[in-house]
mmCIF file of C-alpha atoms and ligand atoms in Angstrom:
data_model
loop_
_atom_site.group_PDB
_atom_site.id
_atom_site.type_symbol
_atom_site.label_atom_id
_atom_site.label_comp_id
_atom_site.label_asym_id
_atom_site.label_seq_id
_atom_site.Cartn_x
_atom_site.Cartn_y
_atom_site.Cartn_z
ATOM 1 C CA MET A 1 -16.389 12.929 34.186
ATOM 2 C CA PRO A 2 -19.460 13.831 32.065
ATOM 3 C CA THR A 3 -20.045 11.695 28.978
ATOM 4 C CA PRO A 4 -18.193 13.263 26.044
ATOM 5 C CA ASP A 5 -20.261 14.628 23.153
ATOM 6 C CA THR A 6 -20.779 12.502 20.078
ATOM 7 C CA PHE A 7 -17.536 12.521 18.115
ATOM 8 C CA THR A 8 -17.821 14.521 14.906
ATOM 9 C CA PRO A 9 -14.657 14.332 12.808
ATOM 10 C CA PRO A 10 -13.559 17.379 10.796
ATOM 11 C CA GLU A 11 -13.924 16.984 7.016
ATOM 12 C CA ARG A 12 -10.372 16.607 5.822
ATOM 13 C CA VAL A 13 -8.967 16.188 2.357
ATOM 14 C CA LEU A 14 -6.621 13.269 2.998
ATOM 15 C CA MET A 15 -3.589 13.939 0.807
ATOM 16 C CA GLY A 16 -1.016 12.215 2.969
ATOM 17 C CA PRO A 17 0.571 8.743 2.809
ATOM 18 C CA GLY A 18 -2.741 7.095 3.840
ATOM 19 C CA PRO A 19 -5.483 6.766 4.764
ATOM 20 C CA SER A 20 -6.860 8.405 1.633
ATOM 21 C CA ASN A 21 -10.462 9.589 1.409
ATOM 22 C CA ALA A 22 -12.860 6.677 1.201
ATOM 23 C CA ALA A 23 -15.374 6.634 -1.630
ATOM 24 C CA PRO A 24 -18.900 7.609 -0.464
ATOM 25 C CA GLU A 25 -20.230 4.255 -1.745
ATOM 26 C CA VAL A 26 -17.707 2.506 0.487
ATOM 27 C CA LEU A 27 -18.726 4.423 3.615
ATOM 28 C CA GLN A 28 -22.356 3.773 2.794
ATOM 29 C CA ALA A 29 -21.716 0.033 2.441
ATOM 30 C CA MET A 30 -20.185 0.027 5.933
ATOM 31 C CA SER A 31 -23.378 1.337 7.483
ATOM 32 C CA ASN A 32 -25.406 -1.659 6.276
ATOM 33 C CA PRO A 33 -26.847 -3.990 8.935
ATOM 34 C CA LEU A 34 -24.620 -6.794 10.164
ATOM 35 C CA VAL A 35 -25.049 -10.436 9.199
ATOM 36 C CA GLY A 36 -23.265 -13.380 10.789
ATOM 37 C CA HIS A 37 -19.800 -14.295 9.572
ATOM 38 C CA LEU A 38 -21.068 -17.749 8.533
ATOM 39 C CA ASP A 39 -24.321 -16.467 7.020
ATOM 40 C CA PRO A 40 -24.729 -17.862 3.488
ATOM 41 C CA ALA A 41 -25.223 -14.281 2.243
ATOM 42 C CA PHE A 42 -21.883 -13.247 3.754
ATOM 43 C CA ILE A 43 -20.155 -16.330 2.361
ATOM 44 C CA GLY A 44 -21.463 -15.455 -1.097
ATOM 45 C CA MET A 45 -20.013 -11.966 -0.730
ATOM 46 C CA MET A 46 -16.654 -13.417 0.414
ATOM 47 C CA GLU A 47 -16.484 -15.423 -2.815
ATOM 48 C CA GLU A 48 -17.105 -12.254 -4.841
ATOM 49 C CA ILE A 49 -14.347 -10.454 -2.911
ATOM 50 C CA LYS A 50 -11.898 -13.272 -3.700
ATOM 51 C CA THR A 51 -12.812 -13.190 -7.393
ATOM 52 C CA MET A 52 -12.535 -9.397 -7.628
ATOM 53 C CA LEU A 53 -9.222 -9.416 -5.753
ATOM 54 C CA ARG A 54 -7.795 -11.888 -8.277
ATOM 55 C CA SER A 55 -8.694 -9.437 -11.060
ATOM 56 C CA VAL A 56 -7.162 -6.475 -9.268
ATOM 57 C CA PHE A 57 -3.967 -8.409 -8.403
ATOM 58 C CA GLN A 58 -3.927 -9.852 -11.976
ATOM 59 C CA THR A 59 -3.539 -13.386 -10.661
ATOM 60 C CA LYS A 60 -5.116 -16.818 -10.907
ATOM 61 C CA ASN A 61 -3.885 -17.714 -7.390
ATOM 62 C CA GLU A 62 -6.579 -19.688 -5.559
ATOM 63 C CA MET A 63 -5.231 -18.452 -2.188
ATOM 64 C CA THR A 64 -6.282 -14.813 -2.546
ATOM 65 C CA PHE A 65 -8.298 -13.184 0.251
ATOM 66 C CA PRO A 66 -8.207 -10.269 2.728
ATOM 67 C CA VAL A 67 -6.384 -10.849 6.040
ATOM 68 C CA SER A 68 -8.181 -9.205 8.995
ATOM 69 C CA GLY A 69 -5.846 -6.405 10.003
ATOM 70 C CA THR A 70 -4.003 -3.516 8.376
ATOM 71 C CA GLY A 71 -1.217 -3.737 5.787
ATOM 72 C CA SER A 72 1.331 -4.699 8.421
ATOM 73 C CA ALA A 73 -0.773 -7.771 9.283
ATOM 74 C CA GLY A 74 -0.492 -8.828 5.628
ATOM 75 C CA MET A 75 3.269 -8.329 5.864
ATOM 76 C CA GLU A 76 3.461 -10.605 8.925
ATOM 77 C CA PHE A 77 1.113 -13.116 7.263
ATOM 78 C CA CYS A 78 3.507 -13.542 4.334
ATOM 79 C CA PHE A 79 6.662 -13.844 6.414
ATOM 80 C CA VAL A 80 5.382 -16.078 9.238
ATOM 81 C CA ASN A 81 3.869 -18.576 6.815
ATOM 82 C CA LEU A 82 6.877 -18.819 4.509
ATOM 83 C CA LEU A 83 9.833 -18.553 6.881
ATOM 84 C CA GLU A 84 11.269 -20.923 9.470
ATOM 85 C CA PRO A 85 14.168 -20.211 11.819
ATOM 86 C CA GLY A 86 17.516 -20.347 10.046
ATOM 87 C CA ASP A 87 16.112 -19.560 6.578
ATOM 88 C CA GLU A 88 18.226 -17.187 4.520
ATOM 89 C CA VAL A 89 16.356 -14.156 3.119
ATOM 90 C CA LEU A 90 17.287 -11.072 1.091
ATOM 91 C CA ILE A 91 15.399 -7.872 1.834
ATOM 92 C CA ALA A 92 15.556 -4.767 -0.354
ATOM 93 C CA ILE A 93 15.662 -1.694 1.872
ATOM 94 C CA ASN A 94 15.287 1.887 0.650
ATOM 95 C CA GLY A 95 12.784 3.279 3.123
ATOM 96 C CA VAL A 96 10.589 2.618 6.151
ATOM 97 C CA PHE A 97 8.734 -0.391 4.807
ATOM 98 C CA GLY A 98 11.765 -2.373 3.637
ATOM 99 C CA THR A 99 13.190 -1.751 7.102
ATOM 100 C CA ARG A 100 9.965 -3.073 8.658
ATOM 101 C CA MET A 101 10.095 -6.230 6.502
ATOM 102 C CA ALA A 102 13.637 -6.921 7.739
ATOM 103 C CA ASP A 103 12.430 -6.542 11.339
ATOM 104 C CA VAL A 104 9.528 -8.958 10.782
ATOM 105 C CA ALA A 105 11.744 -11.522 8.990
ATOM 106 C CA ALA A 106 14.339 -11.380 11.778
ATOM 107 C CA ARG A 107 11.588 -12.009 14.346
ATOM 108 C CA CYS A 108 10.748 -15.203 12.417
ATOM 109 C CA GLY A 109 14.312 -16.330 13.116
ATOM 110 C CA ALA A 110 15.438 -15.810 9.523
ATOM 111 C CA ILE A 111 18.991 -14.838 8.615
ATOM 112 C CA VAL A 112 18.482 -11.484 6.900
ATOM 113 C CA THR A 113 20.753 -9.980 4.242
ATOM 114 C CA ARG A 114 19.924 -6.298 3.711
ATOM 115 C CA VAL A 115 20.243 -5.012 0.135
ATOM 116 C CA GLU A 116 20.210 -1.242 0.574
ATOM 117 C CA SER A 117 19.927 1.950 -1.441
ATOM 118 C CA PRO A 118 19.757 5.513 -0.100
ATOM 119 C CA TRP A 119 16.206 6.633 0.703
ATOM 120 C CA GLY A 120 14.681 8.185 -2.419
ATOM 121 C CA GLN A 121 16.690 5.947 -4.781
ATOM 122 C CA ILE A 122 15.569 2.618 -6.248
ATOM 123 C CA ILE A 123 16.950 -0.852 -5.602
ATOM 124 C CA GLU A 124 18.659 -1.863 -8.851
ATOM 125 C CA PRO A 125 18.013 -5.395 -10.154
ATOM 126 C CA ALA A 126 21.817 -5.821 -10.335
ATOM 127 C CA GLN A 127 22.049 -5.269 -6.558
ATOM 128 C CA ILE A 128 19.674 -8.192 -6.019
ATOM 129 C CA GLN A 129 21.579 -10.281 -8.557
ATOM 130 C CA ASP A 130 24.888 -9.651 -6.759
ATOM 131 C CA ALA A 131 23.388 -10.414 -3.353
ATOM 132 C CA LEU A 132 21.857 -13.654 -4.675
ATOM 133 C CA ALA A 133 25.230 -14.681 -6.122
ATOM 134 C CA GLN A 134 26.855 -14.203 -2.713
ATOM 135 C CA ALA A 135 24.134 -15.991 -0.740
ATOM 136 C CA SER A 136 24.550 -19.681 0.029
ATOM 137 C CA ASN A 137 20.935 -20.880 -0.057
ATOM 138 C CA PRO A 138 18.519 -17.942 -0.350
ATOM 139 C CA LYS A 139 14.923 -19.000 0.260
ATOM 140 C CA LEU A 140 13.149 -15.693 -0.337
ATOM 141 C CA VAL A 141 13.663 -12.198 -1.751
ATOM 142 C CA ALA A 142 11.375 -9.391 -0.541
ATOM 143 C CA VAL A 143 10.848 -5.974 -2.142
ATOM 144 C CA VAL A 144 8.498 -3.043 -1.509
ATOM 145 C CA HIS A 145 6.865 -2.055 -4.799
ATOM 146 C CA ALA A 146 5.758 1.481 -3.867
ATOM 147 C CA GLU A 147 7.924 2.885 -1.024
ATOM 148 C CA THR A 148 5.433 5.228 0.619
ATOM 149 C CA SER A 149 8.115 6.791 2.808
ATOM 150 C CA THR A 150 10.089 8.137 -0.168
ATOM 151 C CA GLY A 151 7.797 8.199 -3.229
ATOM 152 C CA VAL A 152 9.918 5.736 -5.213
ATOM 153 C CA GLU A 153 8.722 2.796 -7.328
ATOM 154 C CA ASN A 154 11.127 -0.124 -7.186
ATOM 155 C CA PRO A 155 11.492 -1.978 -10.535
ATOM 156 C CA VAL A 156 9.623 -5.060 -9.367
ATOM 157 C CA ALA A 157 9.129 -6.623 -12.814
ATOM 158 C CA GLU A 158 12.893 -6.567 -13.528
ATOM 159 C CA ILE A 159 13.796 -7.740 -10.020
ATOM 160 C CA GLY A 160 11.287 -10.576 -10.468
ATOM 161 C CA LYS A 161 13.249 -11.891 -13.454
ATOM 162 C CA VAL A 162 16.457 -11.971 -11.425
ATOM 163 C CA VAL A 163 14.730 -13.746 -8.542
ATOM 164 C CA ALA A 164 13.076 -16.295 -10.856
ATOM 165 C CA SER A 165 16.414 -17.422 -12.247
ATOM 166 C CA SER A 166 17.660 -18.044 -8.679
ATOM 167 C CA GLY A 167 14.751 -20.271 -7.678
ATOM 168 C CA ALA A 168 14.041 -18.242 -4.528
ATOM 169 C CA LEU A 169 10.516 -17.197 -3.563
ATOM 170 C CA PHE A 170 9.547 -13.626 -4.468
ATOM 171 C CA LEU A 171 7.618 -11.532 -1.925
ATOM 172 C CA VAL A 172 6.236 -8.090 -2.820
ATOM 173 C CA ASP A 173 4.696 -5.341 -0.679
ATOM 174 C CA ALA A 174 1.894 -3.853 -2.808
ATOM 175 C CA VAL A 175 0.254 -1.813 -0.046
ATOM 176 C CA THR A 176 0.514 1.535 -1.827
ATOM 177 C CA SER A 177 0.745 0.239 -5.404
ATOM 178 C CA LEU A 178 -2.457 -1.839 -5.705
ATOM 179 C CA GLY A 179 -5.168 0.191 -7.435
ATOM 180 C CA GLY A 180 -2.801 3.075 -8.263
ATOM 181 C CA ILE A 181 -0.177 1.679 -10.661
ATOM 182 C CA PRO A 182 0.092 -1.629 -12.566
ATOM 183 C CA VAL A 183 0.482 -4.674 -10.297
ATOM 184 C CA ARG A 184 0.807 -7.959 -12.246
ATOM 185 C CA ILE A 185 1.333 -10.793 -9.799
ATOM 186 C CA ASP A 186 1.400 -13.760 -12.194
ATOM 187 C CA GLU A 187 3.335 -12.010 -14.964
ATOM 188 C CA TRP A 188 6.024 -10.889 -12.496
ATOM 189 C CA GLY A 189 6.400 -14.307 -10.864
ATOM 190 C CA VAL A 190 5.386 -13.082 -7.409
ATOM 191 C CA ASP A 191 4.872 -15.874 -4.841
ATOM 192 C CA ALA A 192 3.522 -13.792 -1.978
ATOM 193 C CA VAL A 193 1.977 -10.330 -1.996
ATOM 194 C CA TYR A 194 0.080 -8.208 0.513
ATOM 195 C CA SER A 195 -1.709 -4.882 0.220
ATOM 196 C CA GLY A 196 -3.835 -2.596 2.393
ATOM 197 C CA THR A 197 -7.287 -1.108 2.030
ATOM 198 C CA GLN A 198 -6.590 2.530 2.953
ATOM 199 C CA LYS A 199 -4.164 3.592 0.222
ATOM 200 C CA CYS A 200 -5.177 3.358 -3.453
ATOM 201 C CA LEU A 201 -8.195 1.117 -2.783
ATOM 202 C CA SER A 202 -9.931 4.048 -1.036
ATOM 203 C CA CYS A 203 -11.347 2.097 1.888
ATOM 204 C CA PRO A 204 -10.830 2.682 5.584
ATOM 205 C CA PRO A 205 -7.825 0.848 7.092
ATOM 206 C CA GLY A 206 -8.619 -2.613 8.418
ATOM 207 C CA LEU A 207 -8.075 -5.339 5.829
ATOM 208 C CA SER A 208 -4.983 -6.566 4.036
ATOM 209 C CA PRO A 209 -5.626 -8.332 0.722
ATOM 210 C CA VAL A 210 -3.045 -11.093 0.209
ATOM 211 C CA SER A 211 -2.264 -13.661 -2.471
ATOM 212 C CA LEU A 212 -0.003 -16.737 -2.412
ATOM 213 C CA SER A 213 1.202 -18.729 -5.430
ATOM 214 C CA GLU A 214 0.715 -22.504 -5.511
ATOM 215 C CA ARG A 215 4.384 -22.936 -4.699
ATOM 216 C CA ALA A 216 4.082 -20.682 -1.641
ATOM 217 C CA VAL A 217 0.936 -22.479 -0.457
ATOM 218 C CA LYS A 218 2.627 -25.856 -0.821
ATOM 219 C CA LEU A 219 5.546 -24.640 1.253
ATOM 220 C CA ALA A 220 3.306 -23.168 3.960
ATOM 221 C CA THR A 221 1.161 -26.297 4.207
ATOM 222 C CA SER A 222 4.002 -28.826 4.242
ATOM 223 C CA ARG A 223 6.460 -27.074 6.558
ATOM 224 C CA GLY A 224 8.002 -29.035 9.403
ATOM 225 C CA ARG A 225 7.456 -26.504 12.150
ATOM 226 C CA GLN A 226 4.078 -24.985 13.055
ATOM 227 C CA VAL A 227 3.540 -21.374 11.973
ATOM 228 C CA GLN A 228 4.477 -19.217 14.989
ATOM 229 C CA SER A 229 1.307 -17.073 14.718
ATOM 230 C CA TRP A 230 -2.058 -18.712 15.380
ATOM 231 C CA TYR A 231 -4.013 -15.713 14.043
ATOM 232 C CA LEU A 232 -2.140 -15.503 10.739
ATOM 233 C CA ASP A 233 -1.577 -19.222 10.044
ATOM 234 C CA VAL A 234 -2.721 -19.790 6.451
ATOM 235 C CA ASN A 235 -3.438 -23.439 7.283
ATOM 236 C CA LEU A 236 -6.168 -22.297 9.681
ATOM 237 C CA LEU A 237 -7.340 -19.262 7.659
ATOM 238 C CA ALA A 238 -7.852 -21.469 4.594
ATOM 239 C CA GLY A 239 -10.451 -23.389 6.589
ATOM 240 C CA TYR A 240 -12.593 -20.256 6.814
ATOM 241 C CA TRP A 241 -11.892 -18.593 3.441
ATOM 242 C CA GLY A 242 -11.833 -21.978 1.596
ATOM 243 C CA GLU A 243 -14.473 -24.683 1.097
ATOM 244 C CA GLU A 244 -14.948 -25.807 4.692
ATOM 245 C CA ARG A 245 -16.126 -22.508 6.243
ATOM 246 C CA VAL A 246 -15.037 -23.431 9.734
ATOM 247 C CA TYR A 247 -14.848 -20.747 12.390
ATOM 248 C CA HIS A 248 -11.369 -19.361 12.966
ATOM 249 C CA HIS A 249 -11.910 -15.733 13.984
ATOM 250 C CA THR A 250 -14.913 -13.469 13.426
ATOM 251 C CA ALA A 251 -14.388 -11.695 10.114
ATOM 252 C CA PRO A 252 -14.725 -7.883 10.403
ATOM 253 C CA ILE A 253 -18.114 -7.866 8.681
ATOM 254 C CA SER A 254 -18.427 -4.142 7.877
ATOM 255 C CA MET A 255 -14.863 -3.887 6.576
ATOM 256 C CA ASN A 256 -15.589 -6.709 4.158
ATOM 257 C CA TYR A 257 -18.692 -4.831 2.973
ATOM 258 C CA ALA A 258 -16.394 -1.845 2.410
ATOM 259 C CA LEU A 259 -13.812 -3.830 0.460
ATOM 260 C CA HIS A 260 -16.529 -5.392 -1.689
ATOM 261 C CA ALA A 261 -17.842 -1.922 -2.578
ATOM 262 C CA ALA A 262 -14.334 -0.564 -3.223
ATOM 263 C CA LEU A 263 -13.363 -3.428 -5.528
ATOM 264 C CA ARG A 264 -16.590 -2.986 -7.499
ATOM 265 C CA LEU A 265 -15.726 0.682 -8.027
ATOM 266 C CA ILE A 266 -12.226 -0.214 -9.227
ATOM 267 C CA LEU A 267 -13.443 -2.808 -11.721
ATOM 268 C CA ASP A 268 -16.203 -0.481 -12.935
ATOM 269 C CA GLU A 269 -13.657 2.273 -13.555
ATOM 270 C CA GLY A 270 -11.313 -0.262 -15.189
ATOM 271 C CA LEU A 271 -7.745 -0.902 -14.042
ATOM 272 C CA GLU A 272 -6.140 0.805 -17.042
ATOM 273 C CA ASN A 273 -8.335 3.899 -16.636
ATOM 274 C CA ARG A 274 -7.568 4.045 -12.954
ATOM 275 C CA TRP A 275 -3.797 3.816 -13.507
ATOM 276 C CA ARG A 276 -4.047 6.510 -16.182
ATOM 277 C CA ARG A 277 -6.018 8.788 -13.842
ATOM 278 C CA HIS A 278 -3.313 8.468 -11.170
ATOM 279 C CA GLN A 279 -0.567 9.175 -13.709
ATOM 280 C CA ASN A 280 -2.350 12.194 -15.213
ATOM 281 C CA ASN A 281 -2.990 13.840 -11.858
ATOM 282 C CA HIS A 282 0.629 13.258 -10.861
ATOM 283 C CA LEU A 283 1.829 14.963 -14.053
ATOM 284 C CA LEU A 284 -0.570 17.830 -13.398
ATOM 285 C CA LEU A 285 0.796 18.284 -9.879
ATOM 286 C CA LYS A 286 4.353 18.216 -11.217
ATOM 287 C CA ALA A 287 3.527 20.894 -13.782
ATOM 288 C CA GLY A 288 2.075 23.116 -11.047
ATOM 289 C CA LEU A 289 5.044 22.585 -8.738
ATOM 290 C CA ASP A 290 7.456 23.242 -11.576
ATOM 291 C CA ALA A 291 5.769 26.583 -12.293
ATOM 292 C CA VAL A 292 6.663 27.808 -8.803
ATOM 293 C CA GLY A 293 10.121 26.243 -8.604
ATOM 294 C CA LEU A 294 9.235 23.281 -6.396
ATOM 295 C CA THR A 295 10.636 19.820 -7.151
ATOM 296 C CA LEU A 296 10.151 16.187 -6.206
ATOM 297 C CA SER A 297 12.974 14.582 -4.230
ATOM 298 C CA SER A 298 12.605 10.991 -5.448
ATOM 299 C CA GLN A 299 14.689 9.498 -8.257
ATOM 300 C CA ALA A 300 13.631 10.750 -11.708
ATOM 301 C CA GLY A 301 11.999 8.087 -13.839
ATOM 302 C CA TYR A 302 10.784 6.150 -10.784
ATOM 303 C CA GLN A 303 8.474 8.667 -9.119
ATOM 304 C CA LEU A 304 5.213 7.237 -7.815
ATOM 305 C CA PRO A 305 2.106 9.011 -9.136
ATOM 306 C CA GLN A 306 0.237 8.273 -5.907
ATOM 307 C CA LEU A 307 2.936 9.536 -3.503
ATOM 308 C CA ASN A 308 4.720 12.767 -4.323
ATOM 309 C CA ALA A 309 7.705 13.675 -2.139
ATOM 310 C CA ILE A 310 8.066 17.449 -2.480
ATOM 311 C CA SER A 311 11.416 18.911 -1.378
ATOM 312 C CA VAL A 312 10.978 21.565 1.308
ATOM 313 C CA PRO A 313 12.643 24.745 -0.026
ATOM 314 C CA ALA A 314 15.644 26.013 1.946
ATOM 315 C CA GLY A 315 14.667 28.278 4.841
ATOM 316 C CA VAL A 316 11.047 27.069 4.999
ATOM 317 C CA ASP A 317 9.725 25.497 8.215
ATOM 318 C CA GLU A 318 8.352 22.097 7.111
ATOM 319 C CA THR A 319 6.074 21.642 10.137
ATOM 320 C CA ALA A 320 4.636 25.164 10.024
ATOM 321 C CA VAL A 321 3.492 24.762 6.408
ATOM 322 C CA ARG A 322 2.052 21.299 7.052
ATOM 323 C CA MET A 323 0.120 22.494 10.119
ATOM 324 C CA LYS A 324 -1.188 25.504 8.210
ATOM 325 C CA LEU A 325 -2.463 23.234 5.437
ATOM 326 C CA LEU A 326 -4.334 21.217 8.058
ATOM 327 C CA ASN A 327 -5.665 24.038 10.200
ATOM 328 C CA ASP A 328 -6.471 26.635 7.551
ATOM 329 C CA PHE A 329 -7.376 24.393 4.599
ATOM 330 C CA ASN A 330 -8.377 21.017 6.108
ATOM 331 C CA ILE A 331 -5.742 19.339 3.940
ATOM 332 C CA GLU A 332 -3.621 16.584 5.428
ATOM 333 C CA VAL A 333 -0.194 15.911 3.907
ATOM 334 C CA GLY A 334 2.547 13.716 5.376
ATOM 335 C CA ALA A 335 5.896 14.598 6.909
ATOM 336 C CA GLY A 336 9.217 13.026 5.959
ATOM 337 C CA LEU A 337 10.410 10.071 8.018
ATOM 338 C CA GLY A 338 13.895 8.962 9.112
ATOM 339 C CA PRO A 339 16.618 10.663 7.066
ATOM 340 C CA LEU A 340 13.943 12.647 5.167
ATOM 341 C CA LYS A 341 12.424 14.193 8.314
ATOM 342 C CA GLY A 342 12.033 17.958 7.830
ATOM 343 C CA LYS A 343 13.160 17.664 4.185
ATOM 344 C CA ILE A 344 10.014 16.615 2.323
ATOM 345 C CA TRP A 345 6.234 16.809 2.335
ATOM 346 C CA ARG A 346 4.543 13.607 1.240
ATOM 347 C CA VAL A 347 1.536 14.415 -0.918
ATOM 348 C CA GLY A 348 -0.671 11.424 -1.600
ATOM 349 C CA LEU A 349 -2.891 11.274 -4.674
ATOM 350 C CA MET A 350 -4.363 7.887 -3.898
ATOM 351 C CA GLY A 351 -7.581 6.346 -5.162
ATOM 352 C CA GLU A 352 -10.548 8.619 -4.549
ATOM 353 C CA THR A 353 -8.214 11.484 -3.588
ATOM 354 C CA SER A 354 -6.505 11.483 -6.989
ATOM 355 C CA SER A 355 -8.465 14.164 -8.833
ATOM 356 C CA ARG A 356 -7.727 17.279 -10.823
ATOM 357 C CA GLU A 357 -9.722 19.358 -8.304
ATOM 358 C CA ASN A 358 -7.605 18.103 -5.405
ATOM 359 C CA VAL A 359 -4.362 18.803 -7.274
ATOM 360 C CA ARG A 360 -5.432 22.403 -7.862
ATOM 361 C CA LEU A 361 -6.741 22.772 -4.315
ATOM 362 C CA LEU A 362 -3.423 21.579 -2.917
ATOM 363 C CA LEU A 363 -1.353 23.819 -5.187
ATOM 364 C CA SER A 364 -3.339 26.906 -4.334
ATOM 365 C CA ALA A 365 -3.294 26.162 -0.582
ATOM 366 C CA LEU A 366 0.385 25.225 -0.544
ATOM 367 C CA CYS A 367 1.342 28.447 -2.322
ATOM 368 C CA GLN A 368 -0.674 30.486 0.168
ATOM 369 C CA CYS A 369 0.979 28.698 3.111
ATOM 370 C CA LEU A 370 4.447 29.204 1.617
ATOM 371 C CA ASN A 371 3.751 32.922 1.156
ATOM 372 C CA GLU A 372 2.719 33.153 4.792
ATOM 373 C CA CYS A 373 5.809 31.212 5.860
ATOM 374 C CA GLY A 374 8.325 33.546 4.282
ATOM 375 C CA ARG A 375 8.801 32.060 0.815
ATOM 376 C CA SER A 376 7.172 34.076 -1.914
ATOM 377 C CA VAL A 377 5.641 32.029 -4.740
ATOM 378 C CA ASP A 378 3.120 32.911 -7.424
ATOM 379 C CA ALA A 379 -0.029 30.847 -6.842
ATOM 380 C CA ASN A 380 -1.450 32.039 -10.166
ATOM 381 C CA ALA A 381 1.486 30.542 -12.025
ATOM 382 C CA ALA A 382 0.791 27.154 -10.436
ATOM 383 C CA LEU A 383 -2.909 27.355 -11.300
ATOM 384 C CA THR A 384 -2.266 28.542 -14.856
ATOM 385 C CA ALA A 385 0.093 25.622 -15.414
ATOM 386 C CA THR A 386 -2.675 23.227 -14.347
ATOM 387 C CA ALA A 387 -5.590 24.967 -16.047
HETATM 388 C C1 PLP B 401 1.076 1.832 4.802
HETATM 389 C C2 PLP B 401 2.083 0.807 4.382
HETATM 390 C C3 PLP B 401 2.313 -0.393 5.098
HETATM 391 C C4 PLP B 401 1.694 -0.672 6.423
HETATM 392 O O1 PLP B 401 0.335 -0.705 6.393
HETATM 393 P P1 PLP B 401 -0.531 -0.385 7.720
HETATM 394 O O2 PLP B 401 -1.901 -0.435 7.173
HETATM 395 O O3 PLP B 401 -0.108 0.950 8.212
HETATM 396 O O4 PLP B 401 -0.262 -1.470 8.698
HETATM 397 C C5 PLP B 401 3.212 -1.300 4.576
HETATM 398 N N1 PLP B 401 3.877 -1.069 3.439
HETATM 399 C C6 PLP B 401 3.710 0.076 2.735
HETATM 400 C C7 PLP B 401 4.478 0.284 1.480
HETATM 401 C C8 PLP B 401 2.817 1.038 3.197
HETATM 402 O O5 PLP B 401 2.662 2.180 2.507
#
């Protein structure tokens, strides 16, 4: 076989459930020359990453750093360090990622109680309260903040209050929320949280920022049984990310450059400004959709600005429209998963991708695709509504 040509990716507008478009500064940072993972210059940068992550997570937690791996690695990190076989855990499930947490917890040997809502609806704090009242000795409650599979924001602050009064540990998935909507780890009493670089942080996929409270660290460092995962054992990782700087695994150097650049951009923009930008562009998209009779499928009042689940109108071929957006307009949007397969398009307005120009681009392209797929809509109405 002849050597393939150099790979040149098409230039897509990434408006799906992630990855989102990376900021140019981030991609540029990744092309910098490598240094060693124990180089004093790299160690200095690691310290800056930890400090910036604490600001973005709104936490004072000492144990705050990026796990090498994607968001799912951060999920495993939290569960394997905190759970031992036989532990009782409550998992809120209203989409793909709650389901994944239950799978991971069960693989740790935990006894899992599933607290479920239909996909597209929130988990009510009262559901968690009832489940806690029925549990004998619940060690941990886990909730996904921004359910990327449905576009719903679970009321994490309110659930946190219920969990705090039970004494259980509180674990939150902030993969799609961090950098897009308010995430307040200390204020909400969160003991363990993980995120991912490729959603609202606008980095390529590859790192999972995590943070553990003092209580969670104490539990993970004093447990009777060794952590089942060598790679994700916080006792070993702390040796590299903490004071000692002992080799554990080789940190993905370029990805850490990327995260450093991305966090700088977030802090320069300001968290409040960034949240407001996401909210404004979401409202703009909604106004445009409304003008052509399209609606969001997720529960009103809890719709994520960064992930918009648009209901596919009756009689329209979901896949045909999505493929047309990709092939004719270079726009990627996501399909529905599980019970929502064929019923929604998932339009991400995450990080760098969340702009007024992209909202209008999407609306105009989507209207054109719908017109070509047998549903007549007035693209001008959508654009006028967002002018
Ligand atoms: C994307 C995502 C994950 C998984 O992250 P990967 O980077 O794909 O491993 C977990 N939770 C939520 C809410 C996500 O959106």
